[in-house]
XYZ file of C-alpha atoms in Angstrom:
467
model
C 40.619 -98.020 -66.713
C 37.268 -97.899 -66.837
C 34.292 -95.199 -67.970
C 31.663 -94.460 -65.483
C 28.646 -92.428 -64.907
C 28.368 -89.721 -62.684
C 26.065 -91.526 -60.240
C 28.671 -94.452 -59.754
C 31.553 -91.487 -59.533
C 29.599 -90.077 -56.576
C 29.999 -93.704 -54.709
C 33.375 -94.252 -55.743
C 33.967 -90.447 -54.077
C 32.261 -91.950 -50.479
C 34.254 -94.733 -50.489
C 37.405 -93.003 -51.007
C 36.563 -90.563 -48.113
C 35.934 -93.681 -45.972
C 38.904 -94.369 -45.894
C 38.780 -97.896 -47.503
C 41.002 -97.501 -50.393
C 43.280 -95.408 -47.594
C 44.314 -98.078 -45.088
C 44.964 -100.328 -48.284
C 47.572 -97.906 -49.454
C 49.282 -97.361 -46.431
C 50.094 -101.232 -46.068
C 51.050 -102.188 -49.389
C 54.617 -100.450 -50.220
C 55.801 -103.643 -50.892
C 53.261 -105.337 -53.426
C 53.609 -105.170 -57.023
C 52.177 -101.564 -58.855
C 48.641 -101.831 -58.234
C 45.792 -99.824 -60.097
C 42.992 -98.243 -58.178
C 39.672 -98.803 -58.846
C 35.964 -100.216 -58.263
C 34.653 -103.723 -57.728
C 33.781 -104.725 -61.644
C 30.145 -105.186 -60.471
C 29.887 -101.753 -59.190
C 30.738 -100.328 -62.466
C 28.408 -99.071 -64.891
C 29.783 -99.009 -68.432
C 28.743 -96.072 -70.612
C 27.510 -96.953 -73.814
C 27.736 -94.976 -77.004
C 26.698 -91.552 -77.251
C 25.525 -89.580 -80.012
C 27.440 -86.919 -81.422
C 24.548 -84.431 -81.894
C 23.998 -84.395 -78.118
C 27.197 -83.690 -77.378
C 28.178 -80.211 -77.194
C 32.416 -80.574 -77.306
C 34.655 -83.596 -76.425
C 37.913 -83.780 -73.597
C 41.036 -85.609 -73.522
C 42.862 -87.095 -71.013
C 45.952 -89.511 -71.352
C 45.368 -89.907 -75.261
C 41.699 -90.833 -74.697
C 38.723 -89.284 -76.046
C 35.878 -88.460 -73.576
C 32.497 -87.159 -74.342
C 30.556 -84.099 -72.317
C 29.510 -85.472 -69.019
C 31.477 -88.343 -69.186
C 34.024 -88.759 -65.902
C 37.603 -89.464 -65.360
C 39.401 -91.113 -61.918
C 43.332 -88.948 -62.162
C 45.913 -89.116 -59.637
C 48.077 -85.727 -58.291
C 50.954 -87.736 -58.715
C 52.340 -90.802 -60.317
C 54.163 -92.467 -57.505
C 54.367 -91.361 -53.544
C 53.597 -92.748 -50.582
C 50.419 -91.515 -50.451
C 48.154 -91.104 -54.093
C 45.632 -88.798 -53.689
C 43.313 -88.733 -56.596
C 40.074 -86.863 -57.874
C 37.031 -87.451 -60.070
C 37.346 -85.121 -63.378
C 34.230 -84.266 -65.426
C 34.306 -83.368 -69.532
C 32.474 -80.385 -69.370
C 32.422 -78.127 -72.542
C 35.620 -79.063 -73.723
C 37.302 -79.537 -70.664
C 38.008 -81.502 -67.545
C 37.027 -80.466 -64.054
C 39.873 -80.189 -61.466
C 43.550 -80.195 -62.214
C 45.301 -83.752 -61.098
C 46.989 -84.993 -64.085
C 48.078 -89.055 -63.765
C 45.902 -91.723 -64.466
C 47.326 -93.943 -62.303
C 49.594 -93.708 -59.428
C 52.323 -96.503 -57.980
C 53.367 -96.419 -53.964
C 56.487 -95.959 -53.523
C 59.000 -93.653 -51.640
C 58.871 -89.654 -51.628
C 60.555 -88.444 -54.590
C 63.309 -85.266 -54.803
C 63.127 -82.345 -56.762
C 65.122 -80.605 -59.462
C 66.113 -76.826 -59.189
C 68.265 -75.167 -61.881
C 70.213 -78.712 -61.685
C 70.579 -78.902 -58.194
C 68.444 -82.070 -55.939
C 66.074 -80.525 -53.330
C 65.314 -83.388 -51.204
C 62.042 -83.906 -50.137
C 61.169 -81.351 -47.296
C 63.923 -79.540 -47.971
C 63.455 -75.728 -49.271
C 65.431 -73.671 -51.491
C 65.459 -69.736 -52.045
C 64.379 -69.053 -55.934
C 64.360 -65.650 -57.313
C 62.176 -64.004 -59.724
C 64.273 -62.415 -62.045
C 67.700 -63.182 -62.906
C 68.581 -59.215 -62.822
C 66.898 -56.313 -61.934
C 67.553 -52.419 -62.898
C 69.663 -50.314 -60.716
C 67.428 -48.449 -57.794
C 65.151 -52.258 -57.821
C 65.408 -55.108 -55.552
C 65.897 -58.790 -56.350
C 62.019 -60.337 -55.600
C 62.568 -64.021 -53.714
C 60.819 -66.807 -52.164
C 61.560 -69.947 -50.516
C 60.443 -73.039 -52.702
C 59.758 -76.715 -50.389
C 60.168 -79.986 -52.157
C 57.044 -82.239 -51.200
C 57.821 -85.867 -52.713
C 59.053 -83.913 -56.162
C 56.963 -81.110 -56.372
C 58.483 -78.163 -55.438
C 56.144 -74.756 -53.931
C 56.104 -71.139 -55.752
C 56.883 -70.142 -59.139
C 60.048 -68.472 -58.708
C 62.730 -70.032 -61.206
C 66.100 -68.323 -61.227
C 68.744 -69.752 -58.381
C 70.031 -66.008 -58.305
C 69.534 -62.220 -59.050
C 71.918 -59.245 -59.540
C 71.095 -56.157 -59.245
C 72.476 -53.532 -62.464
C 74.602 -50.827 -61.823
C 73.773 -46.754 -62.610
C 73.620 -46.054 -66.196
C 76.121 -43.147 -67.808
C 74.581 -40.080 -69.826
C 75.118 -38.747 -73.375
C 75.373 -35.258 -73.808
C 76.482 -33.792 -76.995
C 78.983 -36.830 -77.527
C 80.172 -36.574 -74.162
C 79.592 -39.242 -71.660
C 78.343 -37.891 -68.330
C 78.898 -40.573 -65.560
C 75.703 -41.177 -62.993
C 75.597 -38.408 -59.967
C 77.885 -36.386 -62.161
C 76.728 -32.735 -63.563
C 77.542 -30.390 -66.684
C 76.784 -26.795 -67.489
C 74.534 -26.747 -70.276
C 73.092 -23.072 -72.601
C 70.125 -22.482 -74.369
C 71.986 -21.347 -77.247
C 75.468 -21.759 -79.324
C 75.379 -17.571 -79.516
C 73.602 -14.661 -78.084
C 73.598 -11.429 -79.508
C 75.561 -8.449 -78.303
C 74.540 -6.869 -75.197
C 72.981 -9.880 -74.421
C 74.414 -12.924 -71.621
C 74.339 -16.901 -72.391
C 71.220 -18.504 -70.843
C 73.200 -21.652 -68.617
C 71.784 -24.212 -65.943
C 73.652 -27.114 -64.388
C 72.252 -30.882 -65.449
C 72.506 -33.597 -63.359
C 73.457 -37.616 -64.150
C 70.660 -39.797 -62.693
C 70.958 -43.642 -63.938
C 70.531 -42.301 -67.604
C 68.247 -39.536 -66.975
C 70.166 -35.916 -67.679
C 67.794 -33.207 -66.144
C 67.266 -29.901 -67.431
C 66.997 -29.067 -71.407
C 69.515 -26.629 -72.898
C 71.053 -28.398 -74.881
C 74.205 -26.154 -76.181
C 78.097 -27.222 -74.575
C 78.919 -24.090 -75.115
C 77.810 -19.824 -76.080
C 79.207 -17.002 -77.022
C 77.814 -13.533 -77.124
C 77.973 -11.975 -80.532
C 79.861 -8.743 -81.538
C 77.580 -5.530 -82.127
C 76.361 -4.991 -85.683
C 76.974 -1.957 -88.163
C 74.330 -0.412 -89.634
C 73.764 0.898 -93.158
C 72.690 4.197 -94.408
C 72.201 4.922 -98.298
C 74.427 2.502 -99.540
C 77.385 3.403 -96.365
C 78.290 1.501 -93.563
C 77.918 3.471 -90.221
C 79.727 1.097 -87.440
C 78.083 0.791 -83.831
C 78.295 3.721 -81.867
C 78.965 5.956 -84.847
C 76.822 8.954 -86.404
C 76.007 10.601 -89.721
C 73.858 13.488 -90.321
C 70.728 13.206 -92.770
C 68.780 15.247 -94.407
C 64.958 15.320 -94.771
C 64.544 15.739 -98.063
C 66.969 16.191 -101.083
C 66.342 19.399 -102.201
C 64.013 22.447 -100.841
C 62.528 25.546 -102.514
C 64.762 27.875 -103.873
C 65.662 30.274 -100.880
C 64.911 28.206 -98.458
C 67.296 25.911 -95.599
C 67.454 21.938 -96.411
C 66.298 19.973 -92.401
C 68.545 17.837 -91.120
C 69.374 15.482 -87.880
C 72.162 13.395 -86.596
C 71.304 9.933 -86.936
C 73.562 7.163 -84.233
C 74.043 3.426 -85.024
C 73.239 1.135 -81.720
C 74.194 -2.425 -82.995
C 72.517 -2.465 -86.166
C 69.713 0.319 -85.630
C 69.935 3.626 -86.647
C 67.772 6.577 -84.887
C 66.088 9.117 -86.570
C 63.815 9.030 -89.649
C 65.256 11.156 -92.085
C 66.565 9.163 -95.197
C 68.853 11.484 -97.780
C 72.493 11.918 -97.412
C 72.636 15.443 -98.933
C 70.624 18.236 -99.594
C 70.529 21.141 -102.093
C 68.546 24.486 -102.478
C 66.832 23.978 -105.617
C 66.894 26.927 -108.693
C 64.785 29.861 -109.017
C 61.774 28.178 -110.719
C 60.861 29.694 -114.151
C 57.668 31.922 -114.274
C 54.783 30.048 -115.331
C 52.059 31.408 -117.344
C 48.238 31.882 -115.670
C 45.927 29.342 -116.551
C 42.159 30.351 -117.608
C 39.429 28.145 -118.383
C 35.619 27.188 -118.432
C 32.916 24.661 -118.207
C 31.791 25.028 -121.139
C 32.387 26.986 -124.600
C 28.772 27.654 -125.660
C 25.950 28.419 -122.925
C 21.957 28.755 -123.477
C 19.830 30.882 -121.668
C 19.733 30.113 -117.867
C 23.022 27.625 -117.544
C 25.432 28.424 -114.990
C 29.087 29.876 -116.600
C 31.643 28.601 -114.648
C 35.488 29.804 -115.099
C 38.529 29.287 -112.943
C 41.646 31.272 -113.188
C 45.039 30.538 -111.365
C 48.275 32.163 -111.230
C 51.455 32.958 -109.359
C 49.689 35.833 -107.091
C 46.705 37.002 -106.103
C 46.623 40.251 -108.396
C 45.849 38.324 -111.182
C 43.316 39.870 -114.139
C 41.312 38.734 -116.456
C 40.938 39.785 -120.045
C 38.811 40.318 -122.561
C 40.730 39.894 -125.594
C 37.858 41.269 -128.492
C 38.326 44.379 -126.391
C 41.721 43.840 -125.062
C 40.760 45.244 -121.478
C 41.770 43.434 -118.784
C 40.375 44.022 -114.743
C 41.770 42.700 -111.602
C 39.814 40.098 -110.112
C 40.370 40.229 -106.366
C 37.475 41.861 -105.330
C 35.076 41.851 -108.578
C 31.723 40.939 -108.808
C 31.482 36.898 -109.297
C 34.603 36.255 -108.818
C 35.872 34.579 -105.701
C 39.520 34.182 -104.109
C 40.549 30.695 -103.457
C 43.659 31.336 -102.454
C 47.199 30.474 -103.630
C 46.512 32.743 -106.737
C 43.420 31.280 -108.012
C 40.179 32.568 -108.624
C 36.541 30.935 -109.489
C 33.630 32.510 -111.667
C 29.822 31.085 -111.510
C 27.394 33.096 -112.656
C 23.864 32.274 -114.420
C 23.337 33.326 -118.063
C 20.773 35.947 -118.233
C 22.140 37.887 -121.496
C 19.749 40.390 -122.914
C 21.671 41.524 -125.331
C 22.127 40.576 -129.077
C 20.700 36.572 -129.899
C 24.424 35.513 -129.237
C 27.290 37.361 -127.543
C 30.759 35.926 -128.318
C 33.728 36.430 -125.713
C 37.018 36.034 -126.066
C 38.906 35.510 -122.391
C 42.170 35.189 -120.434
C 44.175 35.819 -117.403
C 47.470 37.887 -117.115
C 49.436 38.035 -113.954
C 51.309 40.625 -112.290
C 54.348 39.229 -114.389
C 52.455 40.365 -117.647
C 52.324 36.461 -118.520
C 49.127 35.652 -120.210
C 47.251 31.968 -120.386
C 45.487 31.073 -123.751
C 42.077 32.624 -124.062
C 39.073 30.713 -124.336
C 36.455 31.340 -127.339
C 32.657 30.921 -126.569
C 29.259 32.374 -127.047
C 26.382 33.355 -124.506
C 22.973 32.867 -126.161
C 20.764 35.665 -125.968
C 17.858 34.847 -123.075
C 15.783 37.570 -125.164
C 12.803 35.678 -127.511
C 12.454 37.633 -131.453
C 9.616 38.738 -132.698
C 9.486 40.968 -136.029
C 6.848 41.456 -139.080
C 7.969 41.891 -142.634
C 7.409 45.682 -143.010
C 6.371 48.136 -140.685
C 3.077 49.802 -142.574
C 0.731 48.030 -144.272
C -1.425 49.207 -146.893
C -5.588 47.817 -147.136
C -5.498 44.382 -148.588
C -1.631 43.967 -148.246
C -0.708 40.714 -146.308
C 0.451 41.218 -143.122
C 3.603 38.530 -141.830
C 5.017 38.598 -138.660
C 6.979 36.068 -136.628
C 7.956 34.825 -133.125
C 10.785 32.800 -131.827
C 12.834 31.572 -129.176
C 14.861 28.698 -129.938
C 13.152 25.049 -128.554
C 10.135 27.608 -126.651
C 6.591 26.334 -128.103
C 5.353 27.772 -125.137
C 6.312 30.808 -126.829
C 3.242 33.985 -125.782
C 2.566 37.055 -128.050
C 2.105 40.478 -125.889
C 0.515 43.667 -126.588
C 0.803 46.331 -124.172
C -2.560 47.123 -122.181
C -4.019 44.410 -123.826
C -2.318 40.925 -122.150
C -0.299 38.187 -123.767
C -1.513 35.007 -125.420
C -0.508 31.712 -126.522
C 0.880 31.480 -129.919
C 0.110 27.825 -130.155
C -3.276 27.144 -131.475
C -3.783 30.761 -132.077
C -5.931 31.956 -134.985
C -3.481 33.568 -137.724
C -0.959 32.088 -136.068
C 1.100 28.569 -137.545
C 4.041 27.261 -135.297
C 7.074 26.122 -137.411
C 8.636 23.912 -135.149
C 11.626 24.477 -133.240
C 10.263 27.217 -130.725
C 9.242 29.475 -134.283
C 5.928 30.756 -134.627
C 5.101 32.743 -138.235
C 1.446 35.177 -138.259
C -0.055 35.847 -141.732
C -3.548 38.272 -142.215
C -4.793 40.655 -145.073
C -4.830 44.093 -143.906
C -8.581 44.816 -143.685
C -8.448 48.089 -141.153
C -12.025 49.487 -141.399
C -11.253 52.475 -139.877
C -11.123 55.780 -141.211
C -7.297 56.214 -140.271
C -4.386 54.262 -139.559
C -3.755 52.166 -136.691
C -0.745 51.033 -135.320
C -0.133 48.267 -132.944
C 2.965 47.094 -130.503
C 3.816 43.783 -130.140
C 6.065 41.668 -128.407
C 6.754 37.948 -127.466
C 7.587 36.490 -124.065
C 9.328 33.151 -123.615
C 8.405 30.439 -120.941
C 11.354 31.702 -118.876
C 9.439 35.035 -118.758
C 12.032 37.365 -120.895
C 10.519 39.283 -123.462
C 11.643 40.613 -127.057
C 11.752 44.491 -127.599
C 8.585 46.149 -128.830
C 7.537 45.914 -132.512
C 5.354 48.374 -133.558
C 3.106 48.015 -136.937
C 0.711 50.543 -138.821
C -1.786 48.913 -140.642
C -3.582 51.642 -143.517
C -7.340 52.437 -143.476
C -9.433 50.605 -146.102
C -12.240 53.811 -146.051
């Protein structure tokens, strides 16, 4: 066979539709197996072709063809009539589908069918499946034999159709259309009913979803109280608390078990008055054991009963404290003190104090002292003769603000004063030769005031005459 260019493919094409190579065809059934093609001189062989310009190569009937090259191929190899087509290589492939090179007239051929002949224009009925599922239908189509090529695509000479499938439920084999009574649960609990629906067989499919063969309801549960079992519908009585105060009643309340739960709250199984407590002694104490000059003294006291006294136990007097001045009742037998420390007495006063209740119990007694709010002042003698050296002093512990007073005359600092040389520590010490120029004796009263505005008691001084 020969290679030709597309511009002698296009002639070859008219000629065939012409009807030339047609009539020749028809007339020569009985000649030898010819081969169709041009006149030699109307062929134009191809000549090499580079491989660069070619972008993929075809084959047909073991030859190799490059991109744009052509191809004459017949639809079938033998038949009365050979119908044939020009195929072109293009990228990698040929054009059109007819796949003989050459073709030989002859008679119409038969066709084969799952090993049965189909004559030629005879038709057959081809399925296509060989089975189908159960609710399907069997797809078909009739197949024609045209000189041994046989229409459609169908390939199976028959189809059955499947029957229903069966279920599986809990081991048990439920047959297609058939039911079964299903529960949501093996067990239920008591006064409770098993959850059921019927499930239905369709071709495998089991509808529904419990998934339990079979329930039953549960028996109604004890409960337990301190250690004892109380059965359903039973009661016990409890108490609120295990013992009371001494004279009083113990609370109680019948508690019933419903399957498993017990009413009520109360939580003891018995319940006893307990004894006649043992009087307790008062307690009595303070904020403090030693207090300065303007801190607050602060005391409680607490005992069985509100007539409760307090003692004073340098003195051994003892007053009762409901109503007394700076004491106050906060019930339930106890009593506060707050007062602020303004003692004007002696530079300390120590106190000794307790409580003692109406059972003549007494607490321990607390020890302290209350510091004098009072500032000193004293001299050395009390007369002093001409030329004798007068020394007096001042003092109020931690004061240096510490003022020396003489009545109808004023007060002045002591710090910085002439005569007058502060010690340290709120002391103050006066030192000047008696040098009275007057005919007689004098005398003078003095005093010192503090920065809190107390003052000492009245010194009074007689200095001699020196004429």
């Amino acid at each position: 066979m020969q290679i030709f260019k597309k511009s002698k493919a296009l002639l070859f094409s008219s000629l065939i539709s012409s009807g030339v190579l047609v009539t020749v065809v028809a007339f020569q059934n009985c000649s030898p197996p010819m081969q169709f093609a041009l006149p030699e001189e109307q062929l134009e062989p191809v000549g090499a072709i580079d491989p660069e310009q070619v972008a993929s190569t075809c084959s047909f009937n073991g030859v190799i063809y490059q991109e744009g090259q052509t191809v004459i191929a017949y639809e079938t190899s033998s038949g009365t009539a050979c119908r044939s087509e020009i195929r072109v290589c293009t990228n990698g492939a040929f054009t059109g589908s007819y796949r003989f090179a050459s073709c030989t007239p002859g008679s119409l051929k038969s066709c084969l069918f799952n090993g049965q002949t189909i004559l030629h224009s005879q038709s057959v009925v081809a399925y296509q499946n060989s089975t189908v599922p159960y609710g399907g239908s069997c797809a078909f189509e009739q197949r024609r034999c045209q000189d041994g090529v046989l229409s459609g695509s169908y390939a199976y000479g028959s189809c059955a159709i499947g029957g229903a499938a069966s279920c599986l439920f809990n081991g048990a084999t439920i047959k297609h259309g058939s039911t079964v009574t299903a529960f949501q649960s093996s067990s239920a609990p008591f006064g409770n009913s098993c959850r059921s629906e019927v499930r239905s067989c369709n071709n495998g499919l089991l509808t529904g979803t419990y998934s339990y063969s079979s329930c039953s309801v549960g028996q109604a549960s004890s409960c337990l109280f301190n250690g004892a079992t109380i059965p359903h519908g039973q009661t016990v009585t409890a108490y609120l608390t295990a013992t009371v105060a001494s004279g009083s009643s113990c609370s109680s309340q019948v508690r019933s078990c419903n399957n498993g739960v017990l009413s009520g709250s109360y939580g003891y199984s018995n319940c006893a008055p307990a004894p006649a407590p043992t009087p307790q002694a008062p307690t009595f104490s303070c904020n403090k054991t030693a207090w300065t000059c303007g801190e607050p003294i602060i005391c409680t006291a607490s005992g069985s009963d509100s007539n409760l006294k307090t003692c004073d136990y340098a003195t051994g007097n003892c007053y009762p404290l409901m109503g007394r001045p700076d004491w106050t009742y906060l019930g339930n037998g106890k009593f506060s003190y707050y007062k602020i420390n303004t003692n004007s007495g002696g530079y300390f006063e120590s106190v000794s104090w307790g409580a003692l209740d109406s059972n003549g119990l007494r607490s321990s007694q607390v020890n302290g002292t209350i510091k004098t709010c009072m500032p000193r002042f004293s001299c050395s003698k009390s007369y002093y003769a001409c030329g004798e050296t007068v020394s007096c002093s001042a003092s109020f512990e931690g004061d240096s603000g510490l003022q020396v007073c003489a009545p109808g005359v004023g007060c002045f600092s002591a710090l910085g004063r002439e005569n007058w040389s502060y010690q340290g520590n709120g002391s103050f010490y006066y030192s000047m030769v008696n040098n009275n120029l007057n005919t007689s004796d004098a005398t003078i009263y003095w005093y010192s005031r503090n920065s809190q505005g107390y003052d000492s008691p009245t010194t009074a001084v007689r200095f001699g005459a020196c004429k």
